[in-house]
CSV table of C-alpha atoms in Angstrom, one decimal:
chain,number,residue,atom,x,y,z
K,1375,UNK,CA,-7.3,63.7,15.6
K,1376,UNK,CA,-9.7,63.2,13.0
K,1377,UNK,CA,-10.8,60.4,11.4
K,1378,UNK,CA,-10.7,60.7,7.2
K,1379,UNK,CA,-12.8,59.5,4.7
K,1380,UNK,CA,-11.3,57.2,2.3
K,1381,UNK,CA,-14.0,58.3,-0.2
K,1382,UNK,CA,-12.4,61.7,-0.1
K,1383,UNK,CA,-9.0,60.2,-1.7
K,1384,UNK,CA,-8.0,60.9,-5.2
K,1385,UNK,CA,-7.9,56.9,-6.0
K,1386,UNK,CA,-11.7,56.4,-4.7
K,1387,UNK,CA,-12.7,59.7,-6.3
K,1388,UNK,CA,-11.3,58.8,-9.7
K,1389,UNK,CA,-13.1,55.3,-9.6
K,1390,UNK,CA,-16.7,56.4,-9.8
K,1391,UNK,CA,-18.0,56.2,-13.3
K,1392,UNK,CA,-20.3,58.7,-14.2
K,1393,UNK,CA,-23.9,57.5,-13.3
K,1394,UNK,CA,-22.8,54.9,-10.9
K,1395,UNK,CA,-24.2,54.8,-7.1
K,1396,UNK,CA,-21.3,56.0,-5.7
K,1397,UNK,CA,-20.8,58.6,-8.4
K,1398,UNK,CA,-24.2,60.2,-7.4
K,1399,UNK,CA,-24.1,59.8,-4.3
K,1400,UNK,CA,-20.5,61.8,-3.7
K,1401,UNK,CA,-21.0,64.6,-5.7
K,1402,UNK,CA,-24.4,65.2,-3.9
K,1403,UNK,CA,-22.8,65.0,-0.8
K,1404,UNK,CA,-19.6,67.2,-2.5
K,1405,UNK,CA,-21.0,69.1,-5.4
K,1406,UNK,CA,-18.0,71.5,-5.0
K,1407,UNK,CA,-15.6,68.7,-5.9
K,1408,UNK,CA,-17.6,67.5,-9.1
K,1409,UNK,CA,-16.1,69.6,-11.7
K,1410,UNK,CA,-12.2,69.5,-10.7
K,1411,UNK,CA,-12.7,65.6,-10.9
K,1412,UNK,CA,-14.5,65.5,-14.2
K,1413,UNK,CA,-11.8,67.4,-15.7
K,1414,UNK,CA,-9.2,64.8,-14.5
K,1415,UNK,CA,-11.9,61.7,-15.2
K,1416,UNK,CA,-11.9,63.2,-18.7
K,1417,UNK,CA,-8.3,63.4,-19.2
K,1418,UNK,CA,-5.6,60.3,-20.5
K,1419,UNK,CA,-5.1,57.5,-17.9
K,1420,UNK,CA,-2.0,56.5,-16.6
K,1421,UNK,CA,0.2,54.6,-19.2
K,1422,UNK,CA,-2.0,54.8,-21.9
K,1423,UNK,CA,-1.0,56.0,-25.7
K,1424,UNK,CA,-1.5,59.6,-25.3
K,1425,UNK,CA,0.5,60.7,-22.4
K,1426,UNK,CA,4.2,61.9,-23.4
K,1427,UNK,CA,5.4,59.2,-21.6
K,1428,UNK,CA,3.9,56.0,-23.3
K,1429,UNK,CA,6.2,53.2,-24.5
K,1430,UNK,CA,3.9,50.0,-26.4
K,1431,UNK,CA,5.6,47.2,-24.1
K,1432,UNK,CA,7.1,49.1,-20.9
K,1433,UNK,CA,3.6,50.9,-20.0
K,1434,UNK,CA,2.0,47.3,-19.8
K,1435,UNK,CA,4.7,46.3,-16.9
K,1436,UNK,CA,2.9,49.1,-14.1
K,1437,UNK,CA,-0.7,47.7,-15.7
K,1438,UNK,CA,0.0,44.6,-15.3
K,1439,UNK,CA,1.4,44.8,-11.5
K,1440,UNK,CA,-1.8,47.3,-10.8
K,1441,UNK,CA,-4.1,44.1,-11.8
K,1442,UNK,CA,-2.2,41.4,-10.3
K,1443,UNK,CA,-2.7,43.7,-7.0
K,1444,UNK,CA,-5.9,43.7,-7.8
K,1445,UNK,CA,-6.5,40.1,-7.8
K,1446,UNK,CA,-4.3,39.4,-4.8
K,1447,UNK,CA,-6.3,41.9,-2.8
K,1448,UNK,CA,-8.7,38.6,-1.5
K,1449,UNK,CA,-6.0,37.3,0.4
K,1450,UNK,CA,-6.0,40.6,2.3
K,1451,UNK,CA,-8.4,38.6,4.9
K,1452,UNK,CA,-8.6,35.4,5.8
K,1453,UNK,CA,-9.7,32.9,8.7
K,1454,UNK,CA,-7.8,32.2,11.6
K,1455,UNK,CA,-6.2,28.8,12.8
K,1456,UNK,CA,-9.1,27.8,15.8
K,1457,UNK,CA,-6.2,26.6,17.5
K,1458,UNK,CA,-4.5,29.5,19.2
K,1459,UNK,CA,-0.7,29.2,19.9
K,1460,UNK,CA,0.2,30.8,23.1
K,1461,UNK,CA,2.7,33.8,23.1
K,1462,UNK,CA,4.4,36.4,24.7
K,1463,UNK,CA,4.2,39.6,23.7
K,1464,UNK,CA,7.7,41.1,23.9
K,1465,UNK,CA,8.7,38.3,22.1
K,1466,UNK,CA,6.6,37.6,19.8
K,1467,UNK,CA,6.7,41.3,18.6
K,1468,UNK,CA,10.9,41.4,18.0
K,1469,UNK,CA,9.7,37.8,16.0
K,1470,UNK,CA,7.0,39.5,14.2
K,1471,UNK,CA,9.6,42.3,13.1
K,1472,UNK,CA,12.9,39.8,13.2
K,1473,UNK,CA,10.7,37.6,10.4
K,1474,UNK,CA,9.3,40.5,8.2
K,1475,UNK,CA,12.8,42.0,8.0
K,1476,UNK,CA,13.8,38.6,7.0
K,1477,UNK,CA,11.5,38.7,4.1
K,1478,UNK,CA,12.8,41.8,2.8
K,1479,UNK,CA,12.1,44.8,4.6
K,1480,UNK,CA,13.9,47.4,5.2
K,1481,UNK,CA,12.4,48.7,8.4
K,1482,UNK,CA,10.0,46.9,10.8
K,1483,UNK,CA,8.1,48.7,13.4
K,1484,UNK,CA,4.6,48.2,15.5
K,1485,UNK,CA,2.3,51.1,16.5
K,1486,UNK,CA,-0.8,50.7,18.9
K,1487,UNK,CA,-3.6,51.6,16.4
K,1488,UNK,CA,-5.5,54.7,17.4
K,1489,UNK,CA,-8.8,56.0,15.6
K,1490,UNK,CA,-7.0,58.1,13.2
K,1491,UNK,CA,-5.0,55.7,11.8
K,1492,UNK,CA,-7.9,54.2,10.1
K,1493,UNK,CA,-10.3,55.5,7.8
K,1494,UNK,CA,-13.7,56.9,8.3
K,1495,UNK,CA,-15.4,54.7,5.5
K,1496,UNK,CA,-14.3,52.7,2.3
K,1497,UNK,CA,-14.6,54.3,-0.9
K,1498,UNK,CA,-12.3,52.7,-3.3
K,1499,UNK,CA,-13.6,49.5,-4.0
K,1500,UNK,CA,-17.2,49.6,-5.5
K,1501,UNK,CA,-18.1,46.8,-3.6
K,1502,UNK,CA,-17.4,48.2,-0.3
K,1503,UNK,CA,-18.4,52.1,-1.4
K,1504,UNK,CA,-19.4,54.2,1.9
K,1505,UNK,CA,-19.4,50.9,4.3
K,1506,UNK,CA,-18.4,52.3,7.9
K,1507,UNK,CA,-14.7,50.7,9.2
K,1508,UNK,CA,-15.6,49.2,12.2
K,1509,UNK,CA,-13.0,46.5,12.4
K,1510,UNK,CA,-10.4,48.9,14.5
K,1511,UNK,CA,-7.8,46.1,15.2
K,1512,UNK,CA,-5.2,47.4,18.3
K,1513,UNK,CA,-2.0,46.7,16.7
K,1514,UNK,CA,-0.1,47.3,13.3
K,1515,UNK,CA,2.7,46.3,12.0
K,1516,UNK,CA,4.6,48.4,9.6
K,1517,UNK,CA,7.1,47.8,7.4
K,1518,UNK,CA,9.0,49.7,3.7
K,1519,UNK,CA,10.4,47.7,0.7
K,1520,UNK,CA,12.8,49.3,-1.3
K,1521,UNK,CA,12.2,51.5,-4.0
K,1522,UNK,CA,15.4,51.4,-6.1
K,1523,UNK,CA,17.0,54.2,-6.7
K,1524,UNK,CA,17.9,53.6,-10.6
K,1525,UNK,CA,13.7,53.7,-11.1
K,1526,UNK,CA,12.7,56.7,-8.6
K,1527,UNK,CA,15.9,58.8,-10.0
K,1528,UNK,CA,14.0,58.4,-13.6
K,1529,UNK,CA,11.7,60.3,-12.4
K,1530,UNK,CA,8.4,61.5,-14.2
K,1531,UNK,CA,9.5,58.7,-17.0
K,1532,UNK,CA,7.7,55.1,-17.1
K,1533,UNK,CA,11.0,53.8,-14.8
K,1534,UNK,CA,9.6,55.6,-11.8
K,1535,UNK,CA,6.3,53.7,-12.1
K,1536,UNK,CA,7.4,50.3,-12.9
K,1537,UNK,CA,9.7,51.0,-10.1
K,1538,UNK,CA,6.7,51.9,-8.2
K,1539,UNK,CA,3.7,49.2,-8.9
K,1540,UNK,CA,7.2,46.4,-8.1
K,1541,UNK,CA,7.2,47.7,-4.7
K,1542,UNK,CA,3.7,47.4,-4.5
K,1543,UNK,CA,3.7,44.7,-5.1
K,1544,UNK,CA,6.5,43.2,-2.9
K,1545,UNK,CA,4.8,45.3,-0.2
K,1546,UNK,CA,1.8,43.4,-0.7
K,1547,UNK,CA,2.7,40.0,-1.2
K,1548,UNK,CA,5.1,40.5,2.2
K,1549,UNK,CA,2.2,41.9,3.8
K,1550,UNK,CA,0.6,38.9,3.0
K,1551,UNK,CA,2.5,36.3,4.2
K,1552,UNK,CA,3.4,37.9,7.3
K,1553,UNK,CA,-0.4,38.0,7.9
K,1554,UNK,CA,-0.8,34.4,7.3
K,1555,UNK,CA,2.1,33.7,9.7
K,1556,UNK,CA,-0.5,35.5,12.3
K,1557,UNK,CA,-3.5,34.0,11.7
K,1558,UNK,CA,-1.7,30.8,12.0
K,1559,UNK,CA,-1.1,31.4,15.5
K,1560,UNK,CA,-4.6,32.2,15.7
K,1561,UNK,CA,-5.0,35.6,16.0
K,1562,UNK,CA,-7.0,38.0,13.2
K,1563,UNK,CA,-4.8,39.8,10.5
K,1564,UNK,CA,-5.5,42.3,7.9
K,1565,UNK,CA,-3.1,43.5,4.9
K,1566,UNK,CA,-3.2,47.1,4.1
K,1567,UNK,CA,-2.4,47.4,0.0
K,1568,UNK,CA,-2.2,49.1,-2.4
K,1569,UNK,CA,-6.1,49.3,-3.9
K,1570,UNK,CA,-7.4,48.1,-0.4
K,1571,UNK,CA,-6.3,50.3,2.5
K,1572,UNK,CA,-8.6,50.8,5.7
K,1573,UNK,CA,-5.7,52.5,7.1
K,1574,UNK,CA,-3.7,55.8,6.3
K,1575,UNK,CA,-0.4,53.9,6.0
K,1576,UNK,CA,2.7,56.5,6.5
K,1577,UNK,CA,0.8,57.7,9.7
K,1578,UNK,CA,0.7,54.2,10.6
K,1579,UNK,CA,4.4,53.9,10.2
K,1580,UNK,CA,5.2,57.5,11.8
K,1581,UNK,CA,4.1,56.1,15.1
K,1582,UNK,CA,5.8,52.4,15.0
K,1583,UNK,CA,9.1,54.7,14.9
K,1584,UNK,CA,10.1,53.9,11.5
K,1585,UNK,CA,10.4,57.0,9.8
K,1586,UNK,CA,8.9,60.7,9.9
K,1587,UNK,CA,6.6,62.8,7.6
K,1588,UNK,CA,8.1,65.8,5.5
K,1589,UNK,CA,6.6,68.7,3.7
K,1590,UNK,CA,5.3,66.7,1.0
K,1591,UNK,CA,3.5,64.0,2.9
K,1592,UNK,CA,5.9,61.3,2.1
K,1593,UNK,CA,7.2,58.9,4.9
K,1594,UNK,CA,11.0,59.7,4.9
K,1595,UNK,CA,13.4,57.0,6.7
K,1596,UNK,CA,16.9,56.1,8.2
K,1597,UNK,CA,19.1,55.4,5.0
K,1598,UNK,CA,16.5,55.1,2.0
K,1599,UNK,CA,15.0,58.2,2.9
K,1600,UNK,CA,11.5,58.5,0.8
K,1601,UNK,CA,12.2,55.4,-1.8
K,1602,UNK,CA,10.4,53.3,0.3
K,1603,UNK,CA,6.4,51.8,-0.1
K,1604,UNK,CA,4.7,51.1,2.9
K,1605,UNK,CA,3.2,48.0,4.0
K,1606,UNK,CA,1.1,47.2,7.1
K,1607,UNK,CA,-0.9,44.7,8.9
K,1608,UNK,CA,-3.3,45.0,11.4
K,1609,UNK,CA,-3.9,42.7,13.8
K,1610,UNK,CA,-5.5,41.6,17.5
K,1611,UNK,CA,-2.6,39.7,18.7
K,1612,UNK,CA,-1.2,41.4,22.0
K,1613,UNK,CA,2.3,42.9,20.5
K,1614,UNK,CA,4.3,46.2,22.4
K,1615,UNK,CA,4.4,49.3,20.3
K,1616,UNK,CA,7.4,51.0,19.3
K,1617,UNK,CA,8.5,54.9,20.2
K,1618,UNK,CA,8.3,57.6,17.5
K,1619,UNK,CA,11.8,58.3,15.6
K,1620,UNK,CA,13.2,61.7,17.9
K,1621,UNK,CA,13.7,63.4,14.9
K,1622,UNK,CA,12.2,67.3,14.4
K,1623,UNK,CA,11.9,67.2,10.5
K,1624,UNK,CA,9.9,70.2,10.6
K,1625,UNK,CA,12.5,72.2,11.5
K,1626,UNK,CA,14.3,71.0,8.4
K,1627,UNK,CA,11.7,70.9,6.2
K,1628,UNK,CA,11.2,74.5,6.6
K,1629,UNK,CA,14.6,75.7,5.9
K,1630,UNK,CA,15.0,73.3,2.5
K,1631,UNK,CA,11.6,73.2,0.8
K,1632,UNK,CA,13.5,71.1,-2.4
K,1633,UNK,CA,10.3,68.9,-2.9
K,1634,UNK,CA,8.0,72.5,-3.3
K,1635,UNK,CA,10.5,74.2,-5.4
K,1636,UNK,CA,10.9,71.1,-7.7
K,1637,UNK,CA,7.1,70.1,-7.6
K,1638,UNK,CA,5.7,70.6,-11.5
K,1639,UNK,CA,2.0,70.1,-10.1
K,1640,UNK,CA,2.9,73.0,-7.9
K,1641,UNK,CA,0.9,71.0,-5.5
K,1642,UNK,CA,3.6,70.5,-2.2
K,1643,UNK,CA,2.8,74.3,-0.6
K,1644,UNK,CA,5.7,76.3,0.0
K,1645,UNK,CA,5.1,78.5,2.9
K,1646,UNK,CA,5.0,77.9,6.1
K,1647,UNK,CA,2.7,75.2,7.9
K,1648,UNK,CA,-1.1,75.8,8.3
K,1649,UNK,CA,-3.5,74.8,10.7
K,1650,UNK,CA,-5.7,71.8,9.6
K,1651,UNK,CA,-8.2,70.1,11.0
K,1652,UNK,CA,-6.2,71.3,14.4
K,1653,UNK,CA,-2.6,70.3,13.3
K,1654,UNK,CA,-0.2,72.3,12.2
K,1655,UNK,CA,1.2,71.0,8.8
K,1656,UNK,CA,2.2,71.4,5.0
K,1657,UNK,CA,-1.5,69.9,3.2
K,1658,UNK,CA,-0.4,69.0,-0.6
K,1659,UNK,CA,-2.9,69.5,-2.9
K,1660,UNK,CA,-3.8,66.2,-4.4
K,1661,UNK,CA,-5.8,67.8,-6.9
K,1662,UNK,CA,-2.8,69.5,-8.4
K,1663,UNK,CA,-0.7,66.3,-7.7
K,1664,UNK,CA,-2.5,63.7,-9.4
K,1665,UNK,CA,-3.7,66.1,-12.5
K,1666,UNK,CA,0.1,66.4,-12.8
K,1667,UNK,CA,0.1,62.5,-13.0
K,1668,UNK,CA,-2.8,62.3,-15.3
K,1669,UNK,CA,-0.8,64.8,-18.1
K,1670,UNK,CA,2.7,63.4,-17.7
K,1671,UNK,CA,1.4,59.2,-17.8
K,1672,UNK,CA,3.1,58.0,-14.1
K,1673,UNK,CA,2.8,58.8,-10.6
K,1674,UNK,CA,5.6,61.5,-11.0
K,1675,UNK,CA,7.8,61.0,-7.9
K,1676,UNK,CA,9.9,64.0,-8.8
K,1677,UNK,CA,9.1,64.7,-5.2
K,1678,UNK,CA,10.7,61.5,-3.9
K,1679,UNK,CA,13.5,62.3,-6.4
K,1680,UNK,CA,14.5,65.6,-5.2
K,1681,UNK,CA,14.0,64.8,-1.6
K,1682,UNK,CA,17.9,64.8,-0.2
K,1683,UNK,CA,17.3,62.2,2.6
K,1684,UNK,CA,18.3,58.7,1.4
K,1685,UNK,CA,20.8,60.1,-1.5
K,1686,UNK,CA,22.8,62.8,-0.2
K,1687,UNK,CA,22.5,62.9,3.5
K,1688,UNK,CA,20.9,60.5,6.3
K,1689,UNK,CA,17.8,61.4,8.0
K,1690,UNK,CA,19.3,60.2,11.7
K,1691,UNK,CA,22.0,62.9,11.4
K,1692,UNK,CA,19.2,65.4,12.6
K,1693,UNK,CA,19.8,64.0,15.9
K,1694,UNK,CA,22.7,65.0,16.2
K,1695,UNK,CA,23.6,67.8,18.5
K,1696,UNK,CA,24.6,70.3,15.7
K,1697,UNK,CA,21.7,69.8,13.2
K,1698,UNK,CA,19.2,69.3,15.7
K,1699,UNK,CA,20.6,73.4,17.0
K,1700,UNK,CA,20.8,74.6,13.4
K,1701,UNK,CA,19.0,72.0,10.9
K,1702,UNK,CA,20.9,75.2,8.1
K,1703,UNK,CA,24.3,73.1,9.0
K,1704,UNK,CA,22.8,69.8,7.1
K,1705,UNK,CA,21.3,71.4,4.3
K,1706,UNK,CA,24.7,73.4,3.6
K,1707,UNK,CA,26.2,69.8,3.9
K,1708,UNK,CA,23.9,68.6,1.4
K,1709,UNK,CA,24.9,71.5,-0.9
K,1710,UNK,CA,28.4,71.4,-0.5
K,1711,UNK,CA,28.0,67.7,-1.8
């Protein structure tokens, strides 16, 4: 699979000021992307005074959880205890997952880190802009935090965000100390955050078995469905992966297409899967999706809203016998509810 280029992102593309290095430098290499994103450079920013969404006091909560990130994001590396502790791997991997539950995730799982997982080059950070990722650590832990439902279901309104930048937030600072646990023992660790990914995080936690990847690219899991953030750390310390959820969303996916229909970006496609890059899958366009955000004032999450797996019906009942026959059955279960 390929490897993609975090450069590429919306986040990264949005963050290079007109005139800046990394500004000139993309759009030479891109010219065909230039005037998209200087249509959505030039429009509102998120939470400020003239989106339709503002409020003077509860648009400062998401800006203020977006900067704390932002200074946290040092911790995301650190040194390593010279004294290393010695451990088994079978155990120390239900410990690893046992410990980060016990900090408040909702699903744990650990993936064996393959290429794709991580990204090409750094583009987010100016600091970092177009540095090669080299550091291709084996293992990863996953893990979700809550989003809670009372924020998502508010949905495009300034609740969904808050909601939103919290999780982040917990994601991170879990993230965190899970990683300082590991470098305690003496083995490297990186947190994957929010502002400071080297990884393509719901892919990472598609293959530790924690949860699958619908139509609109969201990680969808057992009994919270999409209202989940994802957190991972990478690290060398020997650890035994997990097995992919059984589950043939796809098949579902196809039939109920809720996220598409609902989508005011029109950005989630609603035909068929396409050929990309040599997978067959639903591409969003991010374009459409965050120039959506950038007219409304949040991150939207009407798609995580409308998405029936964590509110209406649980994602593990497509492995039953029924659903996994006709995947039709649950989604006239979901409408008969």
């Amino acid at each position: 699979m390929k490897r993609y280029d975090e450069r590429d992102t919306m986040f990264a593309r949005m963050v290079y000021k007109r005139g800046s290095k990394a500004y000139e430098d993309y759009y030479a290499r891109n010219p065909e992307k230039k005037a998209i994103d200087d249509e959505l450079r030039d429009m509102p920013e998120l939470c400020s005074p003239e989106t339709p969404t503002y409020d003077p006091i509860d648009a400062k909560i998401p800006n203020a959880n977006f900067k704390f990130l932002a200074d946290i994001r040092q911790f995301a590396e650190g040194e390593k205890n010279e004294n290393k502790t010695p451990i088994e791997a079978e155990n120390i991997s239900e410990r690893l997952k046992k410990l980060v539950l016990y900090y408040g995730a909702k699903h744990a799982g650990i993936a064996k880190m393959q290429e794709y997982h991580y990204y090409s080059h750094r583009g987010r950070l100016a600091e970092h802009y177009g540095e090669k990722v080299t550091d291709l650590l084996p293992f990863g832990i996953a893990f979700t935090v809550e989003m809670k439902r009372e924020g998502v279901d508010k949905a495009p309104l300034l609740p969904e965000i808050i909601e939103s930048s919290r999780a982040y937030v917990e994601a991170a600072v879990l993230g965190i100390q899970l990683a300082y646990f590991i470098r305690e023992l003496g083995y490297d660790a990186r947190v994957h955050m929010d502002g400071n990914y080297l990884v393509i995080a719901p892919l990472v936690a598609r293959d530790a078995g924690i949860g699958v990847i619908g139509r609109h690219g969201l990680l969808i899991t057992p009994k919270y469905g999409t209202s989940v953030r994802i957190g991972v750390v990478t690290t060398d310390m020997p650890l035994v992966p997990d097995q992919k959820l059984d589950i043939q969303i796809e098949k579902f996916c196809e039939i109920c297409g809720l996220c598409a229909s609902t989508c005011p970006g029109r950005a989630i496609p609603e035909g068929p899967r396409q050929e990309i890059d040599g997978i067959l899958k639903w591409q969003v366009n991010q374009e459409k999706c965050y120039g959506f955000w950038r007219k409304v004032g949040t991150d939207c999450g009407i798609c995580m809203k409308s998405c029936p797996f964590g509110k209406s019906i649980e994602l593990t009942e497509l492995k039953e016998e029924e659903y996994q026959a006709n995947p039709f059955l649950l989604l006239e279960k979901l409408r008969e509810k």
